[in-house]
Amino acid sequence: MAVTDEAIEKIKDMIVSGALRPGDRLPKESELAAALGLSRNSLREAVRALSLIRILDVRQGDGTYVTSLDPQLLLEAMSFVVDFHRDDTVLEFLAVRRILEPAATAMAASRISEQQLDALSARLDALGAEPSVEELVAADLEFHGGIARAAGNSVLCSLLDSLSGPTTRARIWRGLTQEDAVGRTLREHRAILAALRDRDAETARSWATVHIASVEQWLRSTL
């Protein structure tokens, strides 16, 4: 094992074991290096690596702290990696969304408030009957994001947020090239919203599946 990898593992073990908790400040570099049996250089490299993936927060002139370890914060690193996807992997991202997003939509059926439903409905109303493709895609991201947040699972919400980026371009291209894509998307949004208002988890799940599968099927036919 490389020296830096060993240092990362030792700091990770301290966090996992509870020796270091979210918000805790790490001991001074010299003290921590001695306690872990590491060189200060390898410890420094480990801290730099862990700060990049939001495990540690290096505050200039103050010290190094364990972050909140909130799922959304930790999954930022995945969002960064996902941005490097190739066009030929978009179908794979859509396939994962087709698994996760209907589940989040079904979960939201029993949790989403009337105020949240009203806000989603008002956002759809504001689009009008013939929004531009760009406006529709932005509203689509906001619509599904709102439902995912209402599902009450921060990990699932963060995963879906990370996965939405790679499919945005496909949705825009579909809107520009497929007949009635805009109208179809609006109708599917309304159907999802109606099922959520009825607290019908399985119907909400089904419409969410249809909604994502329609983009996936279109993309398969164009590749």
Short mmCIF file of the C-alpha atoms (twelve columns), coordinates in Angstrom:
data_MODEL
# 
_entry.id   MODEL 
# 
loop_
_atom_site.group_PDB 
_atom_site.id 
_atom_site.type_symbol 
_atom_site.label_atom_id 
_atom_site.label_alt_id 
_atom_site.label_comp_id 
_atom_site.label_asym_id 
_atom_site.label_seq_id 
_atom_site.Cartn_x 
_atom_site.Cartn_y 
_atom_site.Cartn_z 
_atom_site.pdbx_PDB_model_num 
ATOM 1   C CA . MET A 1   0.000   0.000  0.000   1 
ATOM 2   C CA . ALA A 2   1.321   3.438  -0.919  1 
ATOM 3   C CA . VAL A 3   2.273   5.616  2.030   1 
ATOM 4   C CA . THR A 4   -0.396  8.212  1.214   1 
ATOM 5   C CA . ASP A 5   -3.060  5.491  0.869   1 
ATOM 6   C CA . GLU A 6   -2.064  4.173  4.281   1 
ATOM 7   C CA . ALA A 7   -2.423  7.664  5.743   1 
ATOM 8   C CA . ILE A 8   -5.876  8.027  4.171   1 
ATOM 9   C CA . GLU A 9   -6.966  4.680  5.624   1 
ATOM 10  C CA . LYS A 10  -5.788  5.638  9.104   1 
ATOM 11  C CA . ILE A 11  -7.680  8.940  9.070   1 
ATOM 12  C CA . LYS A 12  -10.722 7.139  7.662   1 
ATOM 13  C CA . ASP A 13  -10.538 4.606  10.502  1 
ATOM 14  C CA . MET A 14  -10.513 7.435  13.046  1 
ATOM 15  C CA . ILE A 15  -13.676 8.898  11.523  1 
ATOM 16  C CA . VAL A 16  -15.475 5.567  11.114  1 
ATOM 17  C CA . SER A 17  -14.624 4.506  14.674  1 
ATOM 18  C CA . GLY A 18  -15.899 7.789  16.093  1 
ATOM 19  C CA . ALA A 19  -12.522 8.989  17.321  1 
ATOM 20  C CA . LEU A 20  -13.114 11.934 15.007  1 
ATOM 21  C CA . ARG A 21  -16.708 13.123 14.569  1 
ATOM 22  C CA . PRO A 22  -18.367 15.526 12.128  1 
ATOM 23  C CA . GLY A 23  -17.221 19.050 12.957  1 
ATOM 24  C CA . ASP A 24  -14.192 17.914 14.995  1 
ATOM 25  C CA . ARG A 25  -10.884 19.627 14.517  1 
ATOM 26  C CA . LEU A 26  -7.945  17.351 13.738  1 
ATOM 27  C CA . PRO A 27  -4.970  17.428 16.132  1 
ATOM 28  C CA . LYS A 28  -1.945  19.437 15.068  1 
ATOM 29  C CA . GLU A 29  -0.118  17.941 12.106  1 
ATOM 30  C CA . SER A 30  2.962   16.968 14.113  1 
ATOM 31  C CA . GLU A 31  0.875   15.348 16.860  1 
ATOM 32  C CA . LEU A 32  -1.387  13.427 14.473  1 
ATOM 33  C CA . ALA A 33  1.541   12.220 12.357  1 
ATOM 34  C CA . ALA A 34  3.298   10.912 15.441  1 
ATOM 35  C CA . ALA A 35  0.149   9.269  16.814  1 
ATOM 36  C CA . LEU A 36  -0.530  7.487  13.515  1 
ATOM 37  C CA . GLY A 37  3.087   6.594  12.819  1 
ATOM 38  C CA . LEU A 38  3.159   8.635  9.620   1 
ATOM 39  C CA . SER A 39  5.494   11.167 8.104   1 
ATOM 40  C CA . ARG A 40  4.156   14.706 8.057   1 
ATOM 41  C CA . ASN A 41  4.442   14.728 4.273   1 
ATOM 42  C CA . SER A 42  2.268   11.613 3.801   1 
ATOM 43  C CA . LEU A 43  -0.250  12.993 6.308   1 
ATOM 44  C CA . ARG A 44  -0.357  16.272 4.389   1 
ATOM 45  C CA . GLU A 45  -1.040  14.430 1.118   1 
ATOM 46  C CA . ALA A 46  -3.782  12.382 2.770   1 
ATOM 47  C CA . VAL A 47  -5.457  15.505 4.150   1 
ATOM 48  C CA . ARG A 48  -5.300  17.127 0.716   1 
ATOM 49  C CA . ALA A 49  -6.918  14.073 -0.897  1 
ATOM 50  C CA . LEU A 50  -9.658  13.814 1.732   1 
ATOM 51  C CA . SER A 51  -10.441 17.514 1.419   1 
ATOM 52  C CA . LEU A 52  -11.005 17.085 -2.327  1 
ATOM 53  C CA . ILE A 53  -13.760 14.558 -1.658  1 
ATOM 54  C CA . ARG A 54  -15.273 16.708 1.111   1 
ATOM 55  C CA . ILE A 55  -14.312 14.474 4.031   1 
ATOM 56  C CA . LEU A 56  -12.046 17.119 5.518   1 
ATOM 57  C CA . ASP A 57  -12.223 20.904 5.422   1 
ATOM 58  C CA . VAL A 58  -8.884  22.715 5.493   1 
ATOM 59  C CA . ARG A 59  -9.348  26.236 6.857   1 
ATOM 60  C CA . GLN A 60  -6.350  28.429 6.246   1 
ATOM 61  C CA . GLY A 61  -4.963  29.754 9.513   1 
ATOM 62  C CA . ASP A 62  -7.500  27.828 11.588  1 
ATOM 63  C CA . GLY A 63  -6.873  24.125 11.122  1 
ATOM 64  C CA . THR A 64  -8.399  21.062 9.521   1 
ATOM 65  C CA . TYR A 65  -11.861 19.860 10.422  1 
ATOM 66  C CA . VAL A 66  -14.033 16.865 9.663   1 
ATOM 67  C CA . THR A 67  -16.911 18.103 7.501   1 
ATOM 68  C CA . SER A 68  -20.571 17.522 8.323   1 
ATOM 69  C CA . LEU A 69  -20.304 14.298 6.269   1 
ATOM 70  C CA . ASP A 70  -23.730 15.181 4.890   1 
ATOM 71  C CA . PRO A 71  -24.602 12.894 1.930   1 
ATOM 72  C CA . GLN A 72  -25.138 15.824 -0.424  1 
ATOM 73  C CA . LEU A 73  -21.691 17.165 0.421   1 
ATOM 74  C CA . LEU A 74  -19.978 13.791 0.049   1 
ATOM 75  C CA . LEU A 75  -21.709 13.049 -3.260  1 
ATOM 76  C CA . GLU A 76  -20.361 16.260 -4.790  1 
ATOM 77  C CA . ALA A 77  -17.298 14.226 -5.665  1 
ATOM 78  C CA . MET A 78  -19.471 11.808 -7.637  1 
ATOM 79  C CA . SER A 79  -21.071 14.737 -9.469  1 
ATOM 80  C CA . PHE A 80  -17.614 15.888 -10.499 1 
ATOM 81  C CA . VAL A 81  -16.725 12.443 -11.861 1 
ATOM 82  C CA . VAL A 82  -20.084 12.070 -13.604 1 
ATOM 83  C CA . ASP A 83  -19.390 15.256 -15.556 1 
ATOM 84  C CA . PHE A 84  -16.692 13.323 -17.435 1 
ATOM 85  C CA . HIS A 85  -19.196 10.873 -18.910 1 
ATOM 86  C CA . ARG A 86  -19.015 10.025 -22.605 1 
ATOM 87  C CA . ASP A 87  -22.046 10.383 -24.859 1 
ATOM 88  C CA . ASP A 88  -22.236 6.612  -25.306 1 
ATOM 89  C CA . THR A 89  -22.857 6.161  -21.560 1 
ATOM 90  C CA . VAL A 90  -25.944 8.408  -21.417 1 
ATOM 91  C CA . LEU A 91  -28.195 5.375  -21.862 1 
ATOM 92  C CA . GLU A 92  -26.595 3.800  -18.814 1 
ATOM 93  C CA . PHE A 93  -27.263 6.918  -16.740 1 
ATOM 94  C CA . LEU A 94  -30.882 6.916  -17.937 1 
ATOM 95  C CA . ALA A 95  -31.200 3.242  -16.980 1 
ATOM 96  C CA . VAL A 96  -30.057 4.042  -13.438 1 
ATOM 97  C CA . ARG A 97  -32.467 6.984  -13.265 1 
ATOM 98  C CA . ARG A 98  -35.261 4.643  -14.406 1 
ATOM 99  C CA . ILE A 99  -34.535 2.494  -11.351 1 
ATOM 100 C CA . LEU A 100 -34.114 5.229  -8.753  1 
ATOM 101 C CA . GLU A 101 -36.465 8.045  -9.771  1 
ATOM 102 C CA . PRO A 102 -39.703 6.010  -9.775  1 
ATOM 103 C CA . ALA A 103 -38.748 4.721  -6.324  1 
ATOM 104 C CA . ALA A 104 -38.242 8.284  -5.080  1 
ATOM 105 C CA . THR A 105 -41.552 9.335  -6.635  1 
ATOM 106 C CA . ALA A 106 -43.391 6.469  -4.913  1 
ATOM 107 C CA . MET A 107 -41.762 7.376  -1.592  1 
ATOM 108 C CA . ALA A 108 -42.845 10.994 -2.010  1 
ATOM 109 C CA . ALA A 109 -46.515 10.036 -2.399  1 
ATOM 110 C CA . SER A 110 -47.001 9.648  1.347   1 
ATOM 111 C CA . ARG A 111 -44.617 12.424 2.377   1 
ATOM 112 C CA . ILE A 112 -45.072 15.366 0.031   1 
ATOM 113 C CA . SER A 113 -47.086 18.228 1.515   1 
ATOM 114 C CA . GLU A 114 -50.004 20.016 -0.117  1 
ATOM 115 C CA . GLN A 115 -47.887 23.166 -0.177  1 
ATOM 116 C CA . GLN A 116 -45.146 21.349 -2.090  1 
ATOM 117 C CA . LEU A 117 -47.706 19.929 -4.510  1 
ATOM 118 C CA . ASP A 118 -49.180 23.382 -5.045  1 
ATOM 119 C CA . ALA A 119 -45.711 24.799 -5.736  1 
ATOM 120 C CA . LEU A 120 -45.000 22.095 -8.328  1 
ATOM 121 C CA . SER A 121 -48.376 22.691 -9.955  1 
ATOM 122 C CA . ALA A 122 -47.848 26.453 -10.070 1 
ATOM 123 C CA . ARG A 123 -44.452 25.944 -11.700 1 
ATOM 124 C CA . LEU A 124 -46.063 23.823 -14.423 1 
ATOM 125 C CA . ASP A 125 -48.821 26.402 -14.917 1 
ATOM 126 C CA . ALA A 126 -46.229 29.152 -15.294 1 
ATOM 127 C CA . LEU A 127 -44.645 27.310 -18.225 1 
ATOM 128 C CA . GLY A 128 -47.761 27.662 -20.337 1 
ATOM 129 C CA . ALA A 129 -48.743 25.350 -23.174 1 
ATOM 130 C CA . GLU A 130 -45.744 25.991 -25.394 1 
ATOM 131 C CA . PRO A 131 -42.551 26.612 -23.397 1 
ATOM 132 C CA . SER A 132 -39.190 26.586 -25.117 1 
ATOM 133 C CA . VAL A 133 -37.212 23.365 -24.899 1 
ATOM 134 C CA . GLU A 134 -34.676 25.013 -22.611 1 
ATOM 135 C CA . GLU A 135 -37.410 26.278 -20.279 1 
ATOM 136 C CA . LEU A 136 -39.025 22.845 -20.214 1 
ATOM 137 C CA . VAL A 137 -35.794 21.027 -19.409 1 
ATOM 138 C CA . ALA A 138 -34.989 23.486 -16.604 1 
ATOM 139 C CA . ALA A 139 -38.498 22.988 -15.223 1 
ATOM 140 C CA . ASP A 140 -38.128 19.217 -15.587 1 
ATOM 141 C CA . LEU A 141 -34.984 19.221 -13.451 1 
ATOM 142 C CA . GLU A 142 -36.721 21.397 -10.855 1 
ATOM 143 C CA . PHE A 143 -39.866 19.226 -10.923 1 
ATOM 144 C CA . HIS A 144 -38.082 15.938 -10.308 1 
ATOM 145 C CA . GLY A 145 -35.704 17.553 -7.819  1 
ATOM 146 C CA . GLY A 146 -38.646 18.791 -5.780  1 
ATOM 147 C CA . ILE A 147 -40.203 15.329 -5.731  1 
ATOM 148 C CA . ALA A 148 -36.902 13.699 -4.768  1 
ATOM 149 C CA . ARG A 149 -36.478 16.122 -1.856  1 
ATOM 150 C CA . ALA A 150 -40.019 15.366 -0.728  1 
ATOM 151 C CA . ALA A 151 -39.174 11.642 -0.620  1 
ATOM 152 C CA . GLY A 152 -37.236 12.384 2.555   1 
ATOM 153 C CA . ASN A 153 -34.059 10.450 1.737   1 
ATOM 154 C CA . SER A 154 -31.065 12.756 1.374   1 
ATOM 155 C CA . VAL A 155 -28.827 10.057 -0.128  1 
ATOM 156 C CA . LEU A 156 -31.361 9.181  -2.817  1 
ATOM 157 C CA . CYS A 157 -31.966 12.860 -3.531  1 
ATOM 158 C CA . SER A 158 -28.244 13.538 -3.931  1 
ATOM 159 C CA . LEU A 159 -27.763 10.514 -6.184  1 
ATOM 160 C CA . LEU A 160 -30.573 11.615 -8.468  1 
ATOM 161 C CA . ASP A 161 -29.209 15.149 -8.568  1 
ATOM 162 C CA . SER A 162 -25.822 13.758 -9.623  1 
ATOM 163 C CA . LEU A 163 -27.401 11.624 -12.340 1 
ATOM 164 C CA . SER A 164 -29.582 14.339 -13.830 1 
ATOM 165 C CA . GLY A 165 -26.729 16.279 -15.429 1 
ATOM 166 C CA . PRO A 166 -25.580 13.679 -17.980 1 
ATOM 167 C CA . THR A 167 -29.124 13.267 -19.333 1 
ATOM 168 C CA . THR A 168 -29.891 16.979 -19.722 1 
ATOM 169 C CA . ARG A 169 -28.391 17.245 -23.200 1 
ATOM 170 C CA . ALA A 170 -30.353 14.192 -24.374 1 
ATOM 171 C CA . ARG A 171 -33.587 15.740 -23.123 1 
ATOM 172 C CA . ILE A 172 -32.884 19.007 -24.936 1 
ATOM 173 C CA . TRP A 173 -32.067 17.191 -28.180 1 
ATOM 174 C CA . ARG A 174 -35.240 15.127 -27.881 1 
ATOM 175 C CA . GLY A 175 -37.298 18.268 -27.379 1 
ATOM 176 C CA . LEU A 176 -35.833 19.783 -30.523 1 
ATOM 177 C CA . THR A 177 -36.238 16.735 -32.754 1 
ATOM 178 C CA . GLN A 178 -39.126 14.537 -31.557 1 
ATOM 179 C CA . GLU A 179 -42.645 15.519 -32.509 1 
ATOM 180 C CA . ASP A 180 -44.798 16.558 -29.515 1 
ATOM 181 C CA . ALA A 181 -41.963 15.908 -27.047 1 
ATOM 182 C CA . VAL A 182 -42.794 19.119 -25.164 1 
ATOM 183 C CA . GLY A 183 -46.517 18.344 -24.931 1 
ATOM 184 C CA . ARG A 184 -45.842 14.760 -23.930 1 
ATOM 185 C CA . THR A 185 -43.486 15.820 -21.152 1 
ATOM 186 C CA . LEU A 186 -46.040 18.270 -19.757 1 
ATOM 187 C CA . ARG A 187 -48.785 15.619 -19.802 1 
ATOM 188 C CA . GLU A 188 -46.530 13.122 -18.018 1 
ATOM 189 C CA . HIS A 189 -45.670 15.734 -15.376 1 
ATOM 190 C CA . ARG A 190 -49.369 16.384 -14.814 1 
ATOM 191 C CA . ALA A 191 -50.050 12.658 -14.485 1 
ATOM 192 C CA . ILE A 192 -47.266 12.247 -11.909 1 
ATOM 193 C CA . LEU A 193 -48.584 15.241 -9.989  1 
ATOM 194 C CA . ALA A 194 -52.164 13.897 -10.020 1 
ATOM 195 C CA . ALA A 195 -50.997 10.536 -8.652  1 
ATOM 196 C CA . LEU A 196 -49.054 12.290 -5.884  1 
ATOM 197 C CA . ARG A 197 -52.143 14.332 -4.960  1 
ATOM 198 C CA . ASP A 198 -54.110 11.084 -4.755  1 
ATOM 199 C CA . ARG A 199 -51.354 9.622  -2.532  1 
ATOM 200 C CA . ASP A 200 -51.216 6.752  -5.022  1 
ATOM 201 C CA . ALA A 201 -47.630 5.555  -4.758  1 
ATOM 202 C CA . GLU A 202 -47.836 2.828  -7.403  1 
ATOM 203 C CA . THR A 203 -49.456 5.031  -10.034 1 
ATOM 204 C CA . ALA A 204 -46.894 7.750  -9.312  1 
ATOM 205 C CA . ARG A 205 -44.140 5.149  -9.687  1 
ATOM 206 C CA . SER A 206 -45.605 3.930  -12.992 1 
ATOM 207 C CA . TRP A 207 -45.881 7.398  -14.510 1 
ATOM 208 C CA . ALA A 208 -42.335 8.266  -13.436 1 
ATOM 209 C CA . THR A 209 -41.117 5.074  -15.104 1 
ATOM 210 C CA . VAL A 210 -43.003 5.894  -18.318 1 
ATOM 211 C CA . HIS A 211 -41.625 9.430  -18.233 1 
ATOM 212 C CA . ILE A 212 -37.972 8.362  -18.074 1 
ATOM 213 C CA . ALA A 213 -38.418 5.334  -20.333 1 
ATOM 214 C CA . SER A 214 -39.806 7.548  -23.101 1 
ATOM 215 C CA . VAL A 215 -36.550 9.533  -23.208 1 
ATOM 216 C CA . GLU A 216 -34.541 6.301  -23.054 1 
ATOM 217 C CA . GLN A 217 -36.509 4.716  -25.911 1 
ATOM 218 C CA . TRP A 218 -36.132 7.822  -28.061 1 
ATOM 219 C CA . LEU A 219 -32.386 7.922  -27.448 1 
ATOM 220 C CA . ARG A 220 -31.979 4.233  -28.304 1 
ATOM 221 C CA . SER A 221 -33.757 4.803  -31.606 1 
ATOM 222 C CA . THR A 222 -31.475 7.684  -32.543 1 
ATOM 223 C CA . LEU A 223 -28.123 6.100  -31.696 1 
# 
